[in-house]
PDB file of C-alpha atoms in Angstrom:
ATOM      1  CA  MET K 103      31.246  -3.238  24.473  1.00  0.00           C
ATOM      2  CA  LYS K 104      31.177  -1.067  27.578  1.00  0.00           C
ATOM      3  CA  ILE K 105      31.663   2.659  27.228  1.00  0.00           C
ATOM      4  CA  LYS K 106      31.690   5.553  29.669  1.00  0.00           C
ATOM      5  CA  PHE K 107      30.112   8.831  28.573  1.00  0.00           C
ATOM      6  CA  ILE K 108      32.412  11.802  29.103  1.00  0.00           C
ATOM      7  CA  GLU K 109      29.642  14.297  28.460  1.00  0.00           C
ATOM      8  CA  GLN K 110      25.865  14.190  28.540  1.00  0.00           C
ATOM      9  CA  HIS K 111      24.246  12.949  25.354  1.00  0.00           C
ATOM     10  CA  ILE K 112      20.532  13.002  24.576  1.00  0.00           C
ATOM     11  CA  ILE K 113      18.822  10.971  21.895  1.00  0.00           C
ATOM     12  CA  ARG K 114      15.570  12.729  21.142  1.00  0.00           C
ATOM     13  CA  GLY K 115      12.425  10.646  20.897  1.00  0.00           C
ATOM     14  CA  GLN K 116       9.082  11.701  19.428  1.00  0.00           C
ATOM     15  CA  THR K 117       8.114  13.004  22.875  1.00  0.00           C
ATOM     16  CA  ARG K 118      10.176  14.071  25.895  1.00  0.00           C
ATOM     17  CA  ALA K 119       9.136  10.881  27.651  1.00  0.00           C
ATOM     18  CA  GLU K 120      10.820   8.882  24.866  1.00  0.00           C
ATOM     19  CA  ASP K 121      14.146  10.776  25.101  1.00  0.00           C
ATOM     20  CA  VAL K 122      17.146   8.671  26.052  1.00  0.00           C
ATOM     21  CA  VAL K 123      19.609  10.551  28.252  1.00  0.00           C
ATOM     22  CA  TYR K 124      23.141   9.322  28.798  1.00  0.00           C
ATOM     23  CA  ALA K 125      24.627  11.221  31.735  1.00  0.00           C
ATOM     24  CA  LYS K 126      28.253  12.249  32.072  1.00  0.00           C
ATOM     25  CA  GLY K 127      30.115   9.402  33.796  1.00  0.00           C
ATOM     26  CA  GLN K 128      27.411   6.833  33.008  1.00  0.00           C
ATOM     27  CA  VAL K 129      28.694   3.409  31.989  1.00  0.00           C
ATOM     28  CA  VAL K 130      26.628   1.604  29.368  1.00  0.00           C
ATOM     29  CA  ASP K 131      27.100  -1.907  28.019  1.00  0.00           C
ATOM     30  CA  PHE K 132      26.239  -2.065  24.314  1.00  0.00           C
ATOM     31  CA  LYS K 133      25.761  -5.676  23.238  1.00  0.00           C
ATOM     32  CA  GLY K 134      25.407  -6.983  19.711  1.00  0.00           C
ATOM     33  CA  LYS K 135      26.792  -5.768  16.381  1.00  0.00           C
ATOM     34  CA  VAL K 136      24.303  -2.941  15.878  1.00  0.00           C
ATOM     35  CA  GLU K 137      24.662  -1.577  19.392  1.00  0.00           C
ATOM     36  CA  GLU K 138      28.458  -1.827  19.241  1.00  0.00           C
ATOM     37  CA  THR K 139      28.353   0.280  16.082  1.00  0.00           C
ATOM     38  CA  TYR K 140      26.540   2.989  18.043  1.00  0.00           C
ATOM     39  CA  ALA K 141      29.083   2.683  20.858  1.00  0.00           C
ATOM     40  CA  ARG K 142      31.961   3.148  18.417  1.00  0.00           C
ATOM     41  CA  LYS K 143      30.251   6.252  16.968  1.00  0.00           C
ATOM     42  CA  TYR K 144      29.883   7.762  20.438  1.00  0.00           C
ATOM     43  CA  ILE K 145      33.595   7.211  20.969  1.00  0.00           C
ATOM     44  CA  GLU K 146      34.547   8.619  17.547  1.00  0.00           C
ATOM     45  CA  ARG K 147      32.478  11.748  18.172  1.00  0.00           C
ATOM     46  CA  GLY K 148      34.130  12.334  21.552  1.00  0.00           C
ATOM     47  CA  TRP K 149      31.012  11.729  23.624  1.00  0.00           C
ATOM     48  CA  ALA K 150      32.317   8.563  25.276  1.00  0.00           C
ATOM     49  CA  GLU K 151      35.407   6.473  25.869  1.00  0.00           C
ATOM     50  CA  PRO K 152      35.961   2.721  26.141  1.00  0.00           C
ATOM     51  CA  TYR K 153      35.374   1.498  29.675  1.00  0.00           C
ATOM     52  CA  ASP K 154      38.071  -0.707  31.170  1.00  0.00           C
ATOM     53  CA  GLU K 155      36.805  -2.289  34.394  1.00  0.00           C
ATOM     54  CA  ALA K 156      40.262  -3.405  35.547  1.00  0.00           C
ATOM     55  CA  ALA K 157      41.704   0.083  35.038  1.00  0.00           C
ATOM     56  CA  GLU K 158      38.728   1.612  36.847  1.00  0.00           C
ATOM     57  CA  ARG K 159      39.215  -0.724  39.824  1.00  0.00           C
ATOM     58  CA  ALA K 160      42.940   0.094  39.894  1.00  0.00           C
ATOM     59  CA  ARG K 161      42.185   3.836  39.791  1.00  0.00           C
ATOM     60  CA  ALA K 162      39.649   3.500  42.611  1.00  0.00           C
ATOM     61  CA  ARG K 163      42.118   1.455  44.667  1.00  0.00           C
ATOM     62  CA  ALA K 164      44.857   4.052  44.102  1.00  0.00           C
ATOM     63  CA  GLU K 165      42.514   6.862  45.171  1.00  0.00           C
ATOM     64  CA  SER K 166      41.550   4.892  48.275  1.00  0.00           C
ATOM     65  CA  ASP K 167      45.191   4.233  49.149  1.00  0.00           C
ATOM     66  CA  ALA K 168      46.044   7.909  48.670  1.00  0.00           C
ATOM     67  CA  ALA K 169      43.159   8.959  50.901  1.00  0.00           C
ATOM     68  CA  LYS K 170      44.268   6.516  53.609  1.00  0.00           C
ATOM     69  CA  ALA K 171      47.855   7.796  53.410  1.00  0.00           C
ATOM     70  CA  ALA K 172      46.655  11.401  53.675  1.00  0.00           C
ATOM     71  CA  ALA K 173      44.539  10.503  56.708  1.00  0.00           C
ATOM     72  CA  ARG K 174      47.533   8.798  58.357  1.00  0.00           C
ATOM     73  CA  LEU K 175      49.702  11.880  57.752  1.00  0.00           C
ATOM     74  CA  GLU K 176      47.006  14.151  59.135  1.00  0.00           C
ATOM     75  CA  ALA K 177      46.633  12.011  62.267  1.00  0.00           C
ATOM     76  CA  ARG K 178      50.400  11.796  62.628  1.00  0.00           C
ATOM     77  CA  GLY K 179      50.620  15.590  62.424  1.00  0.00           C
ATOM     78  CA  LYS K 180      48.378  15.881  65.481  1.00  0.00           C
ATOM     79  CA  VAL K 181      50.685  13.794  67.688  1.00  0.00           C
ATOM     80  CA  ALA K 182      52.558  16.070  70.074  1.00  0.00           C
ATOM     81  CA  ILE K 183      56.333  15.739  70.091  1.00  0.00           C
ATOM     82  CA  PRO K 184      57.863  16.980  73.352  1.00  0.00           C
ATOM     83  CA  ASP K 185      60.588  19.606  73.052  1.00  0.00           C
ATOM     84  CA  ASP K 186      62.958  17.519  75.184  1.00  0.00           C
ATOM     85  CA  ILE K 187      62.582  13.853  74.316  1.00  0.00           C
ATOM     86  CA  SER K 188      65.582  12.942  76.451  1.00  0.00           C
ATOM     87  CA  LYS K 189      63.287  12.944  79.491  1.00  0.00           C
ATOM     88  CA  LEU K 190      61.098  10.182  78.045  1.00  0.00           C
ATOM     89  CA  THR K 191      61.555   6.596  79.124  1.00  0.00           C
ATOM     90  CA  ASP K 192      62.589   4.103  76.445  1.00  0.00           C
ATOM     91  CA  ALA K 193      59.106   2.576  76.428  1.00  0.00           C
ATOM     92  CA  ASP K 194      57.457   5.989  75.968  1.00  0.00           C
ATOM     93  CA  LEU K 195      59.986   6.882  73.289  1.00  0.00           C
ATOM     94  CA  ILE K 196      59.182   3.680  71.381  1.00  0.00           C
ATOM     95  CA  LYS K 197      55.425   4.333  71.679  1.00  0.00           C
ATOM     96  CA  LEU K 198      55.938   7.845  70.335  1.00  0.00           C
ATOM     97  CA  GLY K 199      58.061   6.508  67.483  1.00  0.00           C
ATOM     98  CA  GLN K 200      55.366   3.944  66.638  1.00  0.00           C
ATOM     99  CA  SER K 201      52.699   6.642  66.507  1.00  0.00           C
ATOM    100  CA  LEU K 202      54.836   8.695  64.111  1.00  0.00           C
ATOM    101  CA  SER K 203      55.849   5.984  61.661  1.00  0.00           C
ATOM    102  CA  ASP K 204      54.349   3.340  59.391  1.00  0.00           C
ATOM    103  CA  ASP K 205      57.401   1.162  60.052  1.00  0.00           C
ATOM    104  CA  HIS K 206      57.476  -1.324  62.916  1.00  0.00           C
ATOM    105  CA  VAL K 207      59.403   0.593  65.561  1.00  0.00           C
ATOM    106  CA  LYS K 208      60.790  -1.799  68.173  1.00  0.00           C
ATOM    107  CA  THR K 209      63.939  -0.169  69.487  1.00  0.00           C
ATOM    108  CA  LYS K 210      64.976   3.176  70.915  1.00  0.00           C
ATOM    109  CA  ASP K 211      67.171   3.902  67.869  1.00  0.00           C
ATOM    110  CA  GLU K 212      64.294   3.179  65.467  1.00  0.00           C
ATOM    111  CA  ALA K 213      62.059   5.446  67.556  1.00  0.00           C
ATOM    112  CA  LEU K 214      64.588   8.287  67.435  1.00  0.00           C
ATOM    113  CA  LYS K 215      64.828   7.932  63.643  1.00  0.00           C
ATOM    114  CA  ALA K 216      61.033   8.027  63.324  1.00  0.00           C
ATOM    115  CA  ILE K 217      60.816  11.097  65.552  1.00  0.00           C
ATOM    116  CA  ASP K 218      63.574  12.857  63.599  1.00  0.00           C
ATOM    117  CA  ALA K 219      61.874  12.036  60.289  1.00  0.00           C
ATOM    118  CA  GLU K 220      58.525  13.370  61.491  1.00  0.00           C
ATOM    119  CA  THR K 221      60.141  16.507  62.933  1.00  0.00           C
ATOM    120  CA  ALA K 222      61.861  17.097  59.576  1.00  0.00           C
ATOM    121  CA  ARG K 223      58.560  16.553  57.726  1.00  0.00           C
ATOM    122  CA  ARG K 224      56.784  19.085  59.952  1.00  0.00           C
ATOM    123  CA  ASN K 225      59.578  21.650  59.801  1.00  0.00           C
ATOM    124  CA  PRO K 226      61.235  21.480  56.374  1.00  0.00           C
ATOM    125  CA  THR K 227      64.247  23.769  56.001  1.00  0.00           C
TER     126      THR K 227
END
């Protein structure tokens, strides 16, 4: 049974060198009936919680995705949008639209929508 300690727990030995220290956030795999009994006690006493590897991977993936999305928004916020986009060529307009959107911008209309969406995001009213 794997558990994750949610606070530090120290099991005192006869000397300091024999102390067992479980740090906050440490994951420990207790194997066997006797060790699983200890793991259940740690959980019951509020020192630890069951560790779910799949849930932990999903949480890490979600945090990574959120960080990537935040980085994209930050980079997108640094792209300069000209005051008068009517002077841009269609190709430049499409490139600007592509730099401001996660969607695949291929046409002038799609680029204008992406530019409008980014302008609205930057200047909410």
